[in-house]
Amino acid sequence: MAYVQGIRAGESRINGNFRAGDVIEFPIRYLPWVELPTEIRFARRDNDADISAPFELRTVDEAIMLVGMGQIVVDSMTISQGIVRGVAFNRTNGLLKPQLFARINGLVPRSVDMEEPRLMDEGGASFRFAVQLLPTDISDSGLSIELYVAGGRTVLASLTLSRPANDELERRLIALDSRVQQIQDASSFHIKSLRNELKEQITDVQRRVDTFIEYASSFIFDRIAGERREEIAPIDPALRAQMENLRSFINAVPAISNGSKKSESAAPTTATYVDINSDLFTLGWYAVEVVDGNSFRWMSRTGIIFNPDPGRIINEVLIVIDKVYGATSPLLNCYFDALPAVLDITEDPATSRFMARLQWSDDIPAIPVQTFRIESQISASPARAEGSNDERILSIAIREVVFFYRV
């Protein structure tokens, strides 16, 4: 029998007499998900006695050489609140975490968020994944989603939402709508770029005109001031005409304001508190823990939370971070759906907790969203960092989440 951390990974019946130094081939059927490095132990089935020294497995490449890449199978792919969710299985090589991506409407590639692998009883590992959808992904013809593994061309799973029957013509119509939308977006971006370029040119011309006016005024006034006369003589008519023309030109040029925008008054908001036990905590969250009467929830590398009221516009989101694993302060990236959010983190010295405040960027208009996503740049496993039995990947622990909506 072959065991990987007590999990059976292979079995072979060998008959005959053997001597020390003889080579015995032992097939390994699959590898479960465990932390590397690890060992493959070979023992007798009847008395569990070791028959040889264990084989050390250090890297994923060695696991691929031993059992191959395995086969990725996707099951239970569904759409809920703007997120495509599902589970991927690799029953042969559980040490190989697949890199997946989705193709929207046959054209637009989209990254896939994946949780840490989970050990399966029958061998291998399972991976929960999620793909964020945008309102622009759904066209008049419908929506199609295809899931691929990085480097492969075979479709692992697909979903199609459409009014007519699901056929090749419908897929082409959806792809055509997506391509037209891309062309429109590219045209809008090009027009916006031309407007910005034209505005910069006008500003540059205005700057040159202002410089010329300043120089001409200084020249004329210096000429007048430099003429010292004992008696006041009448001004030269030609010089008077130049001054009048210059004064008219100055009055005709509109002033360009370079000041900042007027600050808008704070809009009234309403608050919605999200319970830490709520099902709105979806991909990337572990079970709720209670220590000294305080409840919190650990996040893996990435965590997604559903918007409690997706029909309303979020003004800001406040998150109370109770703990940070592997660092003194959190290092996060946050998104409203796929749009980046502005993040401000402050620490409370009295409680050693952090308050994270998420708001819309000034250059992004606030729109209704389905989710917001948190990505931690710092994460670690207690099993590796502390030598404990906790093999989870931890980053931050959330204590409270409050959504503030515009009235």
Coordinates of N, CA and C in Angstrom, one line a residue, residues 65-151:
M65 N 5.1 14.6 -12.9 CA 5.9 13.5 -13.5 C 5.4 12.2 -13.0
L66 N 4.9 12.2 -11.8 CA 4.5 10.9 -11.2 C 3.1 10.4 -11.7
V67 N 2.1 11.3 -11.7 CA 0.7 10.9 -12.1 C 0.2 11.7 -13.3
G68 N 1.0 12.6 -13.8 CA 0.5 13.4 -14.9 C -0.3 14.6 -14.5
M69 N -0.9 15.3 -15.4 CA -1.7 16.6 -15.2 C -3.1 16.2 -14.6
G70 N -3.6 15.1 -14.9 CA -4.9 14.8 -14.5 C -5.9 15.4 -15.4
Q71 N -7.2 15.3 -15.1 CA -8.2 15.9 -16.0 C -9.1 16.8 -15.1
I72 N -9.4 18.0 -15.6 CA -10.2 19.0 -14.9 C -11.7 18.8 -15.4
V73 N -12.5 18.5 -14.4 CA -14.0 18.4 -14.7 C -14.7 19.4 -13.9
V74 N -15.7 20.1 -14.6 CA -16.4 21.2 -13.9 C -17.9 20.7 -13.7
D75 N -18.4 21.0 -12.5 CA -19.7 20.5 -12.2 C -20.5 21.7 -11.5
S76 N -21.8 21.7 -11.6 CA -22.6 22.6 -10.9 C -22.3 24.1 -11.2
M77 N -22.2 24.4 -12.5 CA -22.0 25.8 -12.9 C -23.3 26.6 -13.0
T78 N -23.5 27.6 -12.1 CA -24.8 28.3 -12.1 C -24.5 29.8 -12.0
I79 N -25.6 30.6 -12.3 CA -25.5 32.0 -12.2 C -26.4 32.5 -11.1
S80 N -25.9 33.4 -10.2 CA -26.6 33.9 -9.1 C -26.1 35.3 -8.8
Q81 N -27.0 36.3 -8.9 CA -26.7 37.7 -8.5 C -25.5 38.2 -9.2
G82 N -25.4 37.9 -10.5 CA -24.3 38.5 -11.3 C -23.0 37.7 -11.2
I83 N -23.0 36.5 -10.6 CA -21.8 35.8 -10.4 C -22.0 34.4 -10.9
V84 N -21.1 33.9 -11.8 CA -21.1 32.5 -12.2 C -20.3 31.7 -11.2
R85 N -20.9 30.7 -10.6 CA -20.2 29.9 -9.6 C -20.2 28.4 -10.0
G86 N -19.2 27.7 -9.5 CA -19.2 26.2 -9.8 C -18.1 25.6 -9.1
V87 N -17.9 24.3 -9.3 CA -16.9 23.5 -8.7 C -16.1 22.7 -9.7
A88 N -14.8 22.8 -9.7 CA -13.9 22.0 -10.6 C -13.2 20.9 -9.8
F89 N -13.1 19.8 -10.5 CA -12.5 18.6 -9.8 C -11.3 18.1 -10.6
N90 N -10.3 17.7 -9.9 CA -9.1 16.9 -10.5 C -8.9 15.7 -9.6
R91 N -9.4 14.6 -10.0 CA -9.4 13.4 -9.2 C -8.1 12.6 -9.3
T92 N -7.2 13.0 -10.2 CA -5.9 12.3 -10.4 C -4.8 13.1 -9.7
N93 N -4.6 14.3 -10.0 CA -3.5 15.1 -9.4 C -4.1 16.3 -8.6
G94 N -4.3 16.0 -7.3 CA -4.9 17.0 -6.4 C -3.9 18.1 -6.0
L95 N -2.6 17.9 -6.3 CA -1.6 18.9 -6.0 C -1.5 20.0 -7.1
L96 N -2.1 19.8 -8.2 CA -2.1 20.8 -9.3 C -3.3 21.7 -9.3
K97 N -3.1 22.9 -8.9 CA -4.3 23.9 -8.9 C -4.4 24.5 -10.3
P98 N -5.5 24.3 -10.9 CA -5.7 24.7 -12.3 C -5.9 26.2 -12.4
Q99 N -5.4 26.8 -13.5 CA -5.6 28.2 -13.8 C -6.7 28.3 -14.9
L100 N -7.9 28.8 -14.5 CA -9.0 28.9 -15.3 C -9.3 30.3 -15.8
F101 N -9.9 30.4 -17.0 CA -10.4 31.7 -17.4 C -11.7 31.5 -18.2
A102 N -12.5 32.5 -18.2 CA -13.8 32.4 -18.9 C -13.8 33.3 -20.1
R103 N -14.6 32.9 -21.2 CA -14.7 33.7 -22.4 C -16.2 34.1 -22.4
I104 N -16.5 35.4 -22.4 CA -17.8 35.9 -22.4 C -18.2 36.3 -23.8
N105 N -19.4 35.7 -24.2 CA -19.9 35.9 -25.6 C -18.9 35.5 -26.7
G106 N -18.1 34.6 -26.4 CA -17.1 34.1 -27.4 C -16.0 35.0 -27.7
L107 N -15.9 36.2 -27.0 CA -14.8 37.1 -27.4 C -14.1 37.6 -26.1
V108 N -14.8 38.1 -25.1 CA -14.2 38.8 -24.0 C -13.6 37.8 -23.0
P109 N -12.3 37.8 -22.8 CA -11.7 36.9 -21.7 C -12.0 37.6 -20.3
R110 N -12.2 36.7 -19.3 CA -12.5 37.2 -18.0 C -11.8 36.3 -17.0
S111 N -11.1 36.8 -16.0 CA -10.4 36.0 -15.0 C -11.4 35.3 -14.1
V112 N -10.9 34.2 -13.5 CA -11.7 33.4 -12.6 C -11.1 33.4 -11.3
D113 N -11.9 33.7 -10.3 CA -11.5 33.7 -8.9 C -11.6 32.3 -8.3
M114 N -10.6 31.7 -7.7 CA -10.7 30.3 -7.2 C -10.3 30.3 -5.8
E115 N -11.0 29.4 -5.0 CA -10.7 29.2 -3.6 C -9.5 28.2 -3.5
E116 N -9.1 28.0 -2.3 CA -8.0 27.0 -2.1 C -8.6 25.6 -2.3
P117 N -7.8 24.7 -2.7 CA -8.3 23.3 -3.0 C -8.8 22.6 -1.7
R118 N -9.7 21.7 -1.9 CA -10.3 20.9 -0.8 C -10.0 19.4 -1.1
L119 N -9.7 18.7 -0.1 CA -9.4 17.3 -0.2 C -10.7 16.5 -0.5
M120 N -10.6 15.6 -1.4 CA -11.7 14.7 -1.7 C -11.5 13.3 -1.1
D121 N -12.6 12.7 -0.7 CA -12.5 11.4 0.0 C -12.0 10.3 -1.0
E122 N -12.4 10.4 -2.3 CA -12.0 9.4 -3.2 C -10.7 9.8 -4.0
G123 N -10.0 10.8 -3.5 CA -8.7 11.2 -4.1 C -8.8 12.5 -4.9
G124 N -7.7 13.1 -5.1 CA -7.7 14.4 -5.8 C -8.1 15.5 -5.0
A125 N -8.6 16.6 -5.7 CA -9.0 17.8 -5.0 C -10.2 18.5 -5.7
S126 N -10.9 19.3 -5.0 CA -12.0 20.1 -5.6 C -11.7 21.6 -5.4
F127 N -12.1 22.4 -6.4 CA -11.8 23.8 -6.3 C -13.1 24.6 -6.6
R128 N -13.6 25.4 -5.7 CA -14.7 26.3 -6.0 C -14.2 27.5 -6.7
F129 N -15.0 28.0 -7.7 CA -14.6 29.2 -8.5 C -15.8 30.1 -8.7
A130 N -15.5 31.3 -9.1 CA -16.5 32.3 -9.4 C -16.0 33.2 -10.5
V131 N -16.9 33.7 -11.3 CA -16.6 34.6 -12.4 C -17.6 35.8 -12.3
Q132 N -17.1 37.0 -12.2 CA -17.9 38.2 -12.1 C -18.5 38.6 -13.5
L133 N -19.8 38.8 -13.5 CA -20.4 39.3 -14.8 C -20.7 40.8 -14.6
L134 N -20.8 41.5 -15.8 CA -21.1 42.9 -15.8 C -22.4 43.1 -16.6
P135 N -23.1 44.2 -16.3 CA -24.3 44.5 -17.0 C -24.2 44.5 -18.5
T136 N -23.0 45.0 -19.0 CA -22.8 45.1 -20.4 C -22.6 43.7 -21.1
D137 N -22.4 42.7 -20.3 CA -22.2 41.4 -20.9 C -23.4 40.8 -21.5
I138 N -24.6 41.2 -21.0 CA -25.9 40.7 -21.5 C -26.4 41.6 -22.6
S139 N -26.4 41.1 -23.8 CA -26.9 41.8 -25.0 C -28.3 41.5 -25.3
D140 N -28.8 42.1 -26.4 CA -30.2 41.8 -26.8 C -30.4 40.3 -27.2
S141 N -29.3 39.7 -27.6 CA -29.4 38.3 -28.1 C -29.2 37.4 -26.9
G142 N -28.7 37.8 -25.8 CA -28.5 36.9 -24.7 C -27.1 37.0 -24.1
L143 N -26.6 35.9 -23.6 CA -25.3 35.8 -22.9 C -24.8 34.4 -23.1
S144 N -23.5 34.2 -23.4 CA -22.9 32.9 -23.4 C -21.6 33.0 -22.6
I145 N -21.3 31.9 -21.9 CA -20.1 31.9 -21.0 C -19.5 30.5 -21.3
E146 N -18.2 30.5 -21.6 CA -17.4 29.3 -21.8 C -16.2 29.3 -20.9
L147 N -15.9 28.2 -20.2 CA -14.9 28.1 -19.2 C -13.7 27.2 -19.8
Y148 N -12.5 27.8 -19.7 CA -11.3 27.1 -20.3 C -10.3 27.0 -19.2
V149 N -9.4 26.0 -19.3 CA -8.2 25.9 -18.5 C -7.1 26.6 -19.3
A150 N -6.2 27.4 -18.6 CA -5.1 28.2 -19.2 C -4.2 27.2 -20.0
G151 N -4.0 27.6 -21.3 CA -3.2 26.8 -22.2 C -4.0 25.7 -23.0

